[in-house]
mmCIF file of N, CA and C in Angstrom:
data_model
loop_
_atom_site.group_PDB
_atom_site.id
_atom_site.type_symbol
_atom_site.label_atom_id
_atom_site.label_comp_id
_atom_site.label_asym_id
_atom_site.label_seq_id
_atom_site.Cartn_x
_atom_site.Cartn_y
_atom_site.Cartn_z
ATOM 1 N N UNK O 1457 0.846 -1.183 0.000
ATOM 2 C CA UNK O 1457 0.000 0.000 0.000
ATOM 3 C C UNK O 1457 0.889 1.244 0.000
ATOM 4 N N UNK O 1458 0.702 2.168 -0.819
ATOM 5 C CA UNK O 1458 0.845 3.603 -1.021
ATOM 6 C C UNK O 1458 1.049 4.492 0.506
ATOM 7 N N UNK O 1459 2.636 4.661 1.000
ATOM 8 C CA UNK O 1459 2.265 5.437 2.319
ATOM 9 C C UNK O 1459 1.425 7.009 2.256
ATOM 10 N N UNK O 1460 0.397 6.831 3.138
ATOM 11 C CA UNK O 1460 -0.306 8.336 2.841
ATOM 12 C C UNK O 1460 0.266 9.320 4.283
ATOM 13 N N UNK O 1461 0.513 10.269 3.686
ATOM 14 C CA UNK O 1461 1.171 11.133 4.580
ATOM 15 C C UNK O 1461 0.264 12.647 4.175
ATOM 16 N N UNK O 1462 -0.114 13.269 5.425
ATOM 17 C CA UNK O 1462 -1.092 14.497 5.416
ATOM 18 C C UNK O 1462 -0.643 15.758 6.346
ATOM 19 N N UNK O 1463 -0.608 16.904 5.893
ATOM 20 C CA UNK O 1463 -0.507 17.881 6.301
ATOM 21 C C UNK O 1463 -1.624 18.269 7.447
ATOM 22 N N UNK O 1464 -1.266 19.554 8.008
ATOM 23 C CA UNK O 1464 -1.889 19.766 9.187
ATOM 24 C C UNK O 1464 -3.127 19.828 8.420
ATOM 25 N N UNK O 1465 -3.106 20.999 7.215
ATOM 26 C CA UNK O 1465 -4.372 21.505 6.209
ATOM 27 C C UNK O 1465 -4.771 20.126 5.587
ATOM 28 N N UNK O 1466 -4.567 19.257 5.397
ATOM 29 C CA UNK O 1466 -5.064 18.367 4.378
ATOM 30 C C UNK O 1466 -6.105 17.482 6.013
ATOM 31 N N UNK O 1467 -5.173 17.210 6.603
ATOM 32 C CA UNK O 1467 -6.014 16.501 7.800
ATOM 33 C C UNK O 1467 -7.099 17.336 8.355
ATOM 34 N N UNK O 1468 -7.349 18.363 8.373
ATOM 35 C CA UNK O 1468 -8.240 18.935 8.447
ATOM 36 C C UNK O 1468 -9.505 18.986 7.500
ATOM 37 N N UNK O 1469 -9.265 19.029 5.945
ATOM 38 C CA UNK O 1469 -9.882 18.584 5.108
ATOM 39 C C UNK O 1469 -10.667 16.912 5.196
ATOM 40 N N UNK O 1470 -9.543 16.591 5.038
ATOM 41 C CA UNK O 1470 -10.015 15.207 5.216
ATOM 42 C C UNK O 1470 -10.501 14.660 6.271
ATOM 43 N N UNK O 1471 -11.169 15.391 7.051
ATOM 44 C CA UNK O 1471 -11.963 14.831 8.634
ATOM 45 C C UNK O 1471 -13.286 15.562 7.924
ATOM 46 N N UNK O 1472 -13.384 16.442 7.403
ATOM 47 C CA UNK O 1472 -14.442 17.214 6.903
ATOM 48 C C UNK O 1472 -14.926 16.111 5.673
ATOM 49 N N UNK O 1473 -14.213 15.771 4.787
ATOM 50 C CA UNK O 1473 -14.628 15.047 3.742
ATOM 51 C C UNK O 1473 -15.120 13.464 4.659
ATOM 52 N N UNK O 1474 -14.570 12.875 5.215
ATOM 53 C CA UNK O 1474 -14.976 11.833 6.060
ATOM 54 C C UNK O 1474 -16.042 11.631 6.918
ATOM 55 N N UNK O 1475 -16.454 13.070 7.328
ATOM 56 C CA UNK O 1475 -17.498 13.017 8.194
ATOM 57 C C UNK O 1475 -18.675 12.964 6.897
ATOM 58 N N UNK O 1476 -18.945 13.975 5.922
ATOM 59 C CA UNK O 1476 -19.324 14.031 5.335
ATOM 60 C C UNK O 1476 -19.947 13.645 3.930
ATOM 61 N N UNK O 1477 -18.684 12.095 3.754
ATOM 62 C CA UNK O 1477 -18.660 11.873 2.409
ATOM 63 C C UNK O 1477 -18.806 11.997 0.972
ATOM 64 N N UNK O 1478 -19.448 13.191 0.895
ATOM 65 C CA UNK O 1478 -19.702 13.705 -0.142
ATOM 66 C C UNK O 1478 -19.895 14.828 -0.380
ATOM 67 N N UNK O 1479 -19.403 15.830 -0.870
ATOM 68 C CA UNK O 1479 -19.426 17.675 -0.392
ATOM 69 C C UNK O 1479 -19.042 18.678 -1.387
ATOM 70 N N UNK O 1480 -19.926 19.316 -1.601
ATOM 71 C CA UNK O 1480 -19.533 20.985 -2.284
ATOM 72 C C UNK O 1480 -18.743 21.560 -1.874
ATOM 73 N N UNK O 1481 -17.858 22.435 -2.750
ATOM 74 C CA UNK O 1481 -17.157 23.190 -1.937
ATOM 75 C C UNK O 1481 -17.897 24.200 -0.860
ATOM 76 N N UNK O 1482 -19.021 25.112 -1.194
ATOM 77 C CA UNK O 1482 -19.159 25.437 -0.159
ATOM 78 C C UNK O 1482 -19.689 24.977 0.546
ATOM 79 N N UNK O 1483 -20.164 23.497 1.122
ATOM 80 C CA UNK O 1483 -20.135 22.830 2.336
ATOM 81 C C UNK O 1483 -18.401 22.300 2.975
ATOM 82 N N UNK O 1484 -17.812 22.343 2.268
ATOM 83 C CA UNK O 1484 -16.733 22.248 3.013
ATOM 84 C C UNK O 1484 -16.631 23.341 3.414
ATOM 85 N N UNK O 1485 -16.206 24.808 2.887
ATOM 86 C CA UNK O 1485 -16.086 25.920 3.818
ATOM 87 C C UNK O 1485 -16.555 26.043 4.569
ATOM 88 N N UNK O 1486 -18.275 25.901 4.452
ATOM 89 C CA UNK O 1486 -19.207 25.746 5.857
ATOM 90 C C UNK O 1486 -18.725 25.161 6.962
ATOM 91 N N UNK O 1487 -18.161 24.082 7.108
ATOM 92 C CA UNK O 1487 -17.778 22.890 7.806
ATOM 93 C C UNK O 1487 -16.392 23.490 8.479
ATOM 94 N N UNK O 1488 -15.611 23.674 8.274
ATOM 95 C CA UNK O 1488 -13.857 24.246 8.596
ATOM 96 C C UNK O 1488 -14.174 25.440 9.754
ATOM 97 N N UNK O 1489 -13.658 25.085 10.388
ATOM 98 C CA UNK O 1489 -13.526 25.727 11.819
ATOM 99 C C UNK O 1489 -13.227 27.083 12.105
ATOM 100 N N UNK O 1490 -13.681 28.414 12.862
ATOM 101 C CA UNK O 1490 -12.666 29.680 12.549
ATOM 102 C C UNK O 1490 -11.228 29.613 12.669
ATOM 103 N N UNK O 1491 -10.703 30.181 12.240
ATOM 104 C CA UNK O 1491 -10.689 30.995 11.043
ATOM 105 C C UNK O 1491 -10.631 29.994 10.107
ATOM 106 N N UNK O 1492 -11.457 30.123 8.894
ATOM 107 C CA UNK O 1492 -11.971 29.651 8.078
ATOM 108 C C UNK O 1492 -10.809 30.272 6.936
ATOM 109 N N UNK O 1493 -10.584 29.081 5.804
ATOM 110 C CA UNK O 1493 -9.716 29.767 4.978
ATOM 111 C C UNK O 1493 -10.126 30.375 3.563
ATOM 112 N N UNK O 1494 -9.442 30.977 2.846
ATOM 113 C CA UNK O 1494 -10.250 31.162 1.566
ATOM 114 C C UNK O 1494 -10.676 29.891 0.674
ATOM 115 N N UNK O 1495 -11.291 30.591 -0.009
ATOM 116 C CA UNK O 1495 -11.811 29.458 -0.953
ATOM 117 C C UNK O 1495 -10.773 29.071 -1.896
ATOM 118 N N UNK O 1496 -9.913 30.401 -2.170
ATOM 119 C CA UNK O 1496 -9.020 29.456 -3.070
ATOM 120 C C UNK O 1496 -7.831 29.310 -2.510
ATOM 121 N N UNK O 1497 -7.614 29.095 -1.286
ATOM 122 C CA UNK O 1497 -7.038 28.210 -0.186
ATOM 123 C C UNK O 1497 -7.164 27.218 -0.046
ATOM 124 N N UNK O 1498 -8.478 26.829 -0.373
ATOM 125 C CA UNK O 1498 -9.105 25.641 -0.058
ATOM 126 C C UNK O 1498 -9.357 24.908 -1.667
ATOM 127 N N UNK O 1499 -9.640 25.530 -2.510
ATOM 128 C CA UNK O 1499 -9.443 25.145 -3.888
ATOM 129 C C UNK O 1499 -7.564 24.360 -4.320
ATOM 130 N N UNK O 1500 -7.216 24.954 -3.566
ATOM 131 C CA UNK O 1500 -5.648 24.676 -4.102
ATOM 132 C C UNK O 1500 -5.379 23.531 -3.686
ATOM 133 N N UNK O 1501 -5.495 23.694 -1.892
ATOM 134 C CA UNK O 1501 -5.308 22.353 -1.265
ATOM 135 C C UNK O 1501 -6.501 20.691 -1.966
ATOM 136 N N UNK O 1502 -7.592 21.485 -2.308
ATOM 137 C CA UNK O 1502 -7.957 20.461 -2.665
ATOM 138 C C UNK O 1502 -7.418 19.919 -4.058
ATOM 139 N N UNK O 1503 -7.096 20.708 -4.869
ATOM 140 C CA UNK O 1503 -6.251 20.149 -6.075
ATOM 141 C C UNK O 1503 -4.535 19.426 -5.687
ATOM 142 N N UNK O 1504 -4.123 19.646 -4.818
ATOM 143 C CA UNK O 1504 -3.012 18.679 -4.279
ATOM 144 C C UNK O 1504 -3.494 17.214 -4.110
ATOM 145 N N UNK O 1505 -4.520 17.836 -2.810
ATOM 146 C CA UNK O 1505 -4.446 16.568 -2.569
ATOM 147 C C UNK O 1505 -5.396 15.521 -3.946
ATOM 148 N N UNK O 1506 -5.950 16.111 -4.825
ATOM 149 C CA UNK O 1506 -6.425 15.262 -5.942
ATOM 150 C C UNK O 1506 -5.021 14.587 -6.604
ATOM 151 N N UNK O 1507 -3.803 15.349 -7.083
ATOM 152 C CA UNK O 1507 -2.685 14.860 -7.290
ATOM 153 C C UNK O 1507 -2.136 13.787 -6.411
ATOM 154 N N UNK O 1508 -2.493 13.943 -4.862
ATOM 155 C CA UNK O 1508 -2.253 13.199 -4.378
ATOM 156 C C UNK O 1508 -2.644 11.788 -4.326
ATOM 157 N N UNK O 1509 -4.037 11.961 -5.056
ATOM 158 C CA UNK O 1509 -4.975 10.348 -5.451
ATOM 159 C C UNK O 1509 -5.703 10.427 -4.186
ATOM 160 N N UNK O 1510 -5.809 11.294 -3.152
ATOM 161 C CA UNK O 1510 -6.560 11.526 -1.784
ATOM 162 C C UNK O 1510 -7.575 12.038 -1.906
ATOM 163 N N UNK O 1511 -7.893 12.298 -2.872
ATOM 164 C CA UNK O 1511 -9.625 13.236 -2.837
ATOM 165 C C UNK O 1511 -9.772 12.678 -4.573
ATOM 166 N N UNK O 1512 -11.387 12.783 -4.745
ATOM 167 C CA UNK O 1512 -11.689 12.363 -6.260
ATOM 168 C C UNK O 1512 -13.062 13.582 -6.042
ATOM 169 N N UNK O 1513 -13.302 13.544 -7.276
ATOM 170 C CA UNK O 1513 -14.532 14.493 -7.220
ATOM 171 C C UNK O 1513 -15.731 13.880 -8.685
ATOM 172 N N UNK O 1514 -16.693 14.094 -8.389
ATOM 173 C CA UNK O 1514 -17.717 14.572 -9.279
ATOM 174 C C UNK O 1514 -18.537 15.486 -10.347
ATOM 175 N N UNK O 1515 -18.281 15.926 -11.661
ATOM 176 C CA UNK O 1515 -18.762 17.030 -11.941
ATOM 177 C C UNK O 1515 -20.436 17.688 -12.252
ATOM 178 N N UNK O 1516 -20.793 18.045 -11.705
ATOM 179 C CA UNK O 1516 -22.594 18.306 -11.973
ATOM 180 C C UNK O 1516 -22.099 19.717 -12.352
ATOM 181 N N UNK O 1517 -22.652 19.735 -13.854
ATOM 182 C CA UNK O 1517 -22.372 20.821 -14.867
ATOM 183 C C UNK O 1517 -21.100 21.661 -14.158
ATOM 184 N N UNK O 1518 -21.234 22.644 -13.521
ATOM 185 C CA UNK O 1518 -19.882 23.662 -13.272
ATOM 186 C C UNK O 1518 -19.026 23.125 -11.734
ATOM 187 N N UNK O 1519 -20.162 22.083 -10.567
ATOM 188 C CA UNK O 1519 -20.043 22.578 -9.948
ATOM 189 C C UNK O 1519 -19.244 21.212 -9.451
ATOM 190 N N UNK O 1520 -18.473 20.770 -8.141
ATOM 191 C CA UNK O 1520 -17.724 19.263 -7.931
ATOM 192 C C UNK O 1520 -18.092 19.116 -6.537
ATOM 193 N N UNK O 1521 -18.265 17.672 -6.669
ATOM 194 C CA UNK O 1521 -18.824 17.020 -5.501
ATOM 195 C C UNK O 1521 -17.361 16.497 -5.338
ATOM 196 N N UNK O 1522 -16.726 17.044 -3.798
ATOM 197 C CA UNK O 1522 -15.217 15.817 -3.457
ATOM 198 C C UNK O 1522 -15.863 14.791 -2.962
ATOM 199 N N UNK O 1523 -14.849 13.909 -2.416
ATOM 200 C CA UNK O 1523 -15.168 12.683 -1.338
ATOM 201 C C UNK O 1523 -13.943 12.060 -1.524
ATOM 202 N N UNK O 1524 -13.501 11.849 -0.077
ATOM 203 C CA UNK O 1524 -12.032 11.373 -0.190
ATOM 204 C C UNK O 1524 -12.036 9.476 -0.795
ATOM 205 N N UNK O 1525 -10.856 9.624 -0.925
ATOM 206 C CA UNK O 1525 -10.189 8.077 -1.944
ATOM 207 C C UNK O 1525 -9.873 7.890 -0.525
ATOM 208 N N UNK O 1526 -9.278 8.086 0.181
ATOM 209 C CA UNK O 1526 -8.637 7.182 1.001
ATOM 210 C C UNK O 1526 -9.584 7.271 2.447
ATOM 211 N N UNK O 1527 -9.588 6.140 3.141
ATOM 212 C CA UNK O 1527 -10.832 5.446 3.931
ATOM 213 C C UNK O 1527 -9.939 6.318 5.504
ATOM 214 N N UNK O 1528 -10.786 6.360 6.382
ATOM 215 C CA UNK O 1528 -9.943 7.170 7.860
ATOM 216 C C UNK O 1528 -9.196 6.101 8.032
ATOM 217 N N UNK O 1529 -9.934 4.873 8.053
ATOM 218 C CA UNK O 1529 -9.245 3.632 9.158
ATOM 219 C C UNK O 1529 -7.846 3.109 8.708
ATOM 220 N N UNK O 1530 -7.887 3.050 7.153
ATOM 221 C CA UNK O 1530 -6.308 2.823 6.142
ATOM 222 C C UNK O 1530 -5.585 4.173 6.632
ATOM 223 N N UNK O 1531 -6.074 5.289 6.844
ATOM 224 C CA UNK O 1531 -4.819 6.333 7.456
ATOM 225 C C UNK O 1531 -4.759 6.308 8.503
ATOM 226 N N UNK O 1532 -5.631 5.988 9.550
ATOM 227 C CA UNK O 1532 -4.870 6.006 10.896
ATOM 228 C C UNK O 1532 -4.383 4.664 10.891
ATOM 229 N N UNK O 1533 -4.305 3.509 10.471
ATOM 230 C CA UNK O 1533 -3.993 2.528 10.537
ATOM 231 C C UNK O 1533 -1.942 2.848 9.733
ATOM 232 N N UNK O 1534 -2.037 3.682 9.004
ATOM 233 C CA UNK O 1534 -0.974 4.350 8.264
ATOM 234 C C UNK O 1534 0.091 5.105 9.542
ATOM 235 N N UNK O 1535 -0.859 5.651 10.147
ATOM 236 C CA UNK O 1535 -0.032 6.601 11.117
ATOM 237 C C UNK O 1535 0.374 5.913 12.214
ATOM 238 N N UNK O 1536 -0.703 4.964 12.987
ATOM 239 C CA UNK O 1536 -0.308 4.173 13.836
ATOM 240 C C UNK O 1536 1.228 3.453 13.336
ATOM 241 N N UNK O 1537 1.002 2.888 12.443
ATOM 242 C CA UNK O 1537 2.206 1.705 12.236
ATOM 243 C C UNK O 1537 3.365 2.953 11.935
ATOM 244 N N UNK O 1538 3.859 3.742 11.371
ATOM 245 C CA UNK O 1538 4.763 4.827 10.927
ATOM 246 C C UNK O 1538 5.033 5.371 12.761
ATOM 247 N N UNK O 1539 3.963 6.314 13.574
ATOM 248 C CA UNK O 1539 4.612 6.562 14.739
ATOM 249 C C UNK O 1539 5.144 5.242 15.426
ATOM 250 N N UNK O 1540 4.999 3.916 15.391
ATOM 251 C CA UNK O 1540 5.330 2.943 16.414
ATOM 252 C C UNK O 1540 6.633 2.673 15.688
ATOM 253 N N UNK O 1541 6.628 2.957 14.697
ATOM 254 C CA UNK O 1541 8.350 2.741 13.852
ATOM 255 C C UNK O 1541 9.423 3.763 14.015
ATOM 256 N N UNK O 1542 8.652 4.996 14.037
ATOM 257 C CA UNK O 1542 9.637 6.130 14.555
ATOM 258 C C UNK O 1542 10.129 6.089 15.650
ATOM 259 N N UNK O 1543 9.281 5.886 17.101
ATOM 260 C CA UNK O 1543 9.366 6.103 17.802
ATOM 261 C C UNK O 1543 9.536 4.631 19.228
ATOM 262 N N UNK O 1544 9.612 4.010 18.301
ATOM 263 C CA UNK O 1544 9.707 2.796 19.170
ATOM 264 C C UNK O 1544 9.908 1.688 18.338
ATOM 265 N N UNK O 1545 11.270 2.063 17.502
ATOM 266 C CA UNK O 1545 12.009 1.050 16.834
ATOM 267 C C UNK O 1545 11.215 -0.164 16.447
ATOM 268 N N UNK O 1546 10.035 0.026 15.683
ATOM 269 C CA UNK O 1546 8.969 -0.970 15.370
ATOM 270 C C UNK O 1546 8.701 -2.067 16.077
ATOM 271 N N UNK O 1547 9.001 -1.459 17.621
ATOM 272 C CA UNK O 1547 7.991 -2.710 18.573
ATOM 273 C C UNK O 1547 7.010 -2.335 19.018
ATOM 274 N N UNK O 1548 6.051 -3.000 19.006
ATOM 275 C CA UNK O 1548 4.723 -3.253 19.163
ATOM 276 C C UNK O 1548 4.392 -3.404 20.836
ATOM 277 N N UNK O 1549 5.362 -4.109 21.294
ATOM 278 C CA UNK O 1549 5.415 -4.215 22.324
ATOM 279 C C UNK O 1549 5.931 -3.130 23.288
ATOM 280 N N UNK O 1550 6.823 -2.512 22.992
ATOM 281 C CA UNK O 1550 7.538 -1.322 23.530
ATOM 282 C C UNK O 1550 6.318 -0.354 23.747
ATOM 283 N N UNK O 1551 5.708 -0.242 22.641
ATOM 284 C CA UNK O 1551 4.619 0.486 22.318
ATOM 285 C C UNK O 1551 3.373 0.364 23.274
ATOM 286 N N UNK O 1552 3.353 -0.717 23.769
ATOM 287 C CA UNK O 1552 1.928 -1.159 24.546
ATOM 288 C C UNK O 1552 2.445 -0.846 25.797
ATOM 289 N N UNK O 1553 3.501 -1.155 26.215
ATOM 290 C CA UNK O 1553 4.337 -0.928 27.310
ATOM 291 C C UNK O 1553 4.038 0.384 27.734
ATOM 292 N N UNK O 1554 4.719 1.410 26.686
ATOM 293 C CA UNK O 1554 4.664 3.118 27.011
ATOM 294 C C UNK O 1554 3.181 3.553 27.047
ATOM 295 N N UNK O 1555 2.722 3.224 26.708
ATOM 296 C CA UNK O 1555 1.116 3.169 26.438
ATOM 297 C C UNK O 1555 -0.072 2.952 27.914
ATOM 298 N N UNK O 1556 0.579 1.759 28.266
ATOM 299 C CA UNK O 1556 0.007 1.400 29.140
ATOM 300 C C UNK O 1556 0.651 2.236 30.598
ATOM 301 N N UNK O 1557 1.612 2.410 30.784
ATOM 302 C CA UNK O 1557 2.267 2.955 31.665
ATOM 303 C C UNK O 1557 2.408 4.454 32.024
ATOM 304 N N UNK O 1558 2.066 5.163 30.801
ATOM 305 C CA UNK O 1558 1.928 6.255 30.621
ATOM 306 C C UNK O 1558 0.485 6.998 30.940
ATOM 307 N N UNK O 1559 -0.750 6.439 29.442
ATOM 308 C CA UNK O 1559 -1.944 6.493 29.886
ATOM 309 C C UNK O 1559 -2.588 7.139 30.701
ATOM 310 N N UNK O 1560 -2.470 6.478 31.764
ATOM 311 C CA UNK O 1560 -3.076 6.729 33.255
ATOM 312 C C UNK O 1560 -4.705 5.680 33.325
ATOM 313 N N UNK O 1561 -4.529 4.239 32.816
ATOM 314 C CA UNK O 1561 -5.557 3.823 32.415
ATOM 315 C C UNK O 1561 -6.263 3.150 33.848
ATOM 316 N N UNK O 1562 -7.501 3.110 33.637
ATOM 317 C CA UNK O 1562 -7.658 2.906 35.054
ATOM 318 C C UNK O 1562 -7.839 1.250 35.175
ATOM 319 N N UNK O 1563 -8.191 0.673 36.109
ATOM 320 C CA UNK O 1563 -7.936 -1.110 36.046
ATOM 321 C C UNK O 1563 -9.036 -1.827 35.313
ATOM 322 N N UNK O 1564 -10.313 -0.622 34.982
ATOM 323 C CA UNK O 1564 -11.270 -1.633 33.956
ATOM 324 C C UNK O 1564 -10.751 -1.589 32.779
ATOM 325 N N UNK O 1565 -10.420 -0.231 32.149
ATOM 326 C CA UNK O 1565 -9.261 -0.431 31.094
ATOM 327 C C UNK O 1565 -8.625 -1.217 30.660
ATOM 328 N N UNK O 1566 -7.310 -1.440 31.716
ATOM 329 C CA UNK O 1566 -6.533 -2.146 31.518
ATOM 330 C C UNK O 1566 -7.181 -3.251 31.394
ATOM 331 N N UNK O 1567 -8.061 -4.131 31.750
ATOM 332 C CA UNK O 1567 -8.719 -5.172 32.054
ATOM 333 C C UNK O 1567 -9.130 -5.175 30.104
ATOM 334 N N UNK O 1568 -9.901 -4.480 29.926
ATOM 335 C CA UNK O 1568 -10.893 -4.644 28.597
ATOM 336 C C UNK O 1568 -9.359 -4.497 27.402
ATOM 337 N N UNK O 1569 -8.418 -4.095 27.834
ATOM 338 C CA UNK O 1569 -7.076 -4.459 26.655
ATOM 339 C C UNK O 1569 -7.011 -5.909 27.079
ATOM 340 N N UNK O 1570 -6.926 -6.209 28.136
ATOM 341 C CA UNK O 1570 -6.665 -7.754 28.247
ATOM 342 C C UNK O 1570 -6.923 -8.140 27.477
ATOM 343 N N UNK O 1571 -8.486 -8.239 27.663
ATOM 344 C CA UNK O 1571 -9.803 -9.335 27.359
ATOM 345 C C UNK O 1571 -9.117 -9.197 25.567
ATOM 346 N N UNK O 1572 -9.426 -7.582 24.952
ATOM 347 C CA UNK O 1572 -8.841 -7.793 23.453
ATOM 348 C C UNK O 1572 -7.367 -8.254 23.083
ATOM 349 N N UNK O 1573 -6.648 -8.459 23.907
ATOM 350 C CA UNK O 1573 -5.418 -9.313 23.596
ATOM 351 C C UNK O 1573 -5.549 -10.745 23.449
ATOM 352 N N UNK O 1574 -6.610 -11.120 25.157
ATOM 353 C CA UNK O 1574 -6.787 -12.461 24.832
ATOM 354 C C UNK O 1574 -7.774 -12.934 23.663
ATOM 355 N N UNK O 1575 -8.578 -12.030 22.943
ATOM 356 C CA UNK O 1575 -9.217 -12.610 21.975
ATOM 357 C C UNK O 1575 -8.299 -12.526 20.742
ATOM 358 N N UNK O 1576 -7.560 -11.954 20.874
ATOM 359 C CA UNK O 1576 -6.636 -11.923 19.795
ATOM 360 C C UNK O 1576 -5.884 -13.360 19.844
ATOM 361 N N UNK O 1577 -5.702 -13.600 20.956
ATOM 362 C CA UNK O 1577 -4.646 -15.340 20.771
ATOM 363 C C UNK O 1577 -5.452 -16.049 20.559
ATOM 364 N N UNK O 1578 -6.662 -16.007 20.843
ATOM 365 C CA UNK O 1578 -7.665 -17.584 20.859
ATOM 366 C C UNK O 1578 -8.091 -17.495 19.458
ATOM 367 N N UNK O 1579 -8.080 -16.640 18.380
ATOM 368 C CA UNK O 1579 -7.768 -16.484 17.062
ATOM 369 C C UNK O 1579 -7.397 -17.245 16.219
#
């Protein structure tokens, strides 16, 4: 798979296109938080990220419907595995470790990671 890597502006977009799945530009402006950017701020970024193969669109006569190409769960699933490689020499374990220890999780927590670990072995 294609690593997808997103800017502060594009991740912002793309939580808007995700919630939304399907959107005018001016429902995306609608949608974007103050300060709100221009439109052809927002026109530009969205033509990147089309280069990027991250957004596709629709044309109804003048006007384009986006909706992102790439799914949330394939990018955070992207980011997860990339920060646990940066930052913890691609262990998984190291990772659960700092995680857990850090957290501040309380013991039902910790308990309900169990339970999904142990369903993970009986797998």
């Amino acid at each position: 798979m294609k690593e997808i890597k997103l800017t502060d502006s594009e991740k912002i977009l793309m939580e808007i296109l995700w919630e939304k799945k399907a959107v005018f530009m001016k429902d995306i402006l609608d949608a974007y938080p103050e300060p709100k950017p221009a439109p052809t701020t927002t026109a530009t970024l969205l033509k990147r990220m089309q280069n990027k193969e991250l957004v596709g669109y629709k044309l109804y006569g003048n006007s384009r419907e986006y909706y992102p190409k790439v799914e949330k769960g394939e990018y955070f699933k992207e980011e997860m595995t990339s920060m646990i490689d940066r930052f913890f020499n691609s262990s998984v374990t190291q990772f659960a470790s700092f995680f857990t220890s850090n957290a501040k999780l309380s013991q039902k927590q910790l308990k309900e990671l169990r339970d999904i670990i142990d369903d993970q072995i009986e797998e």
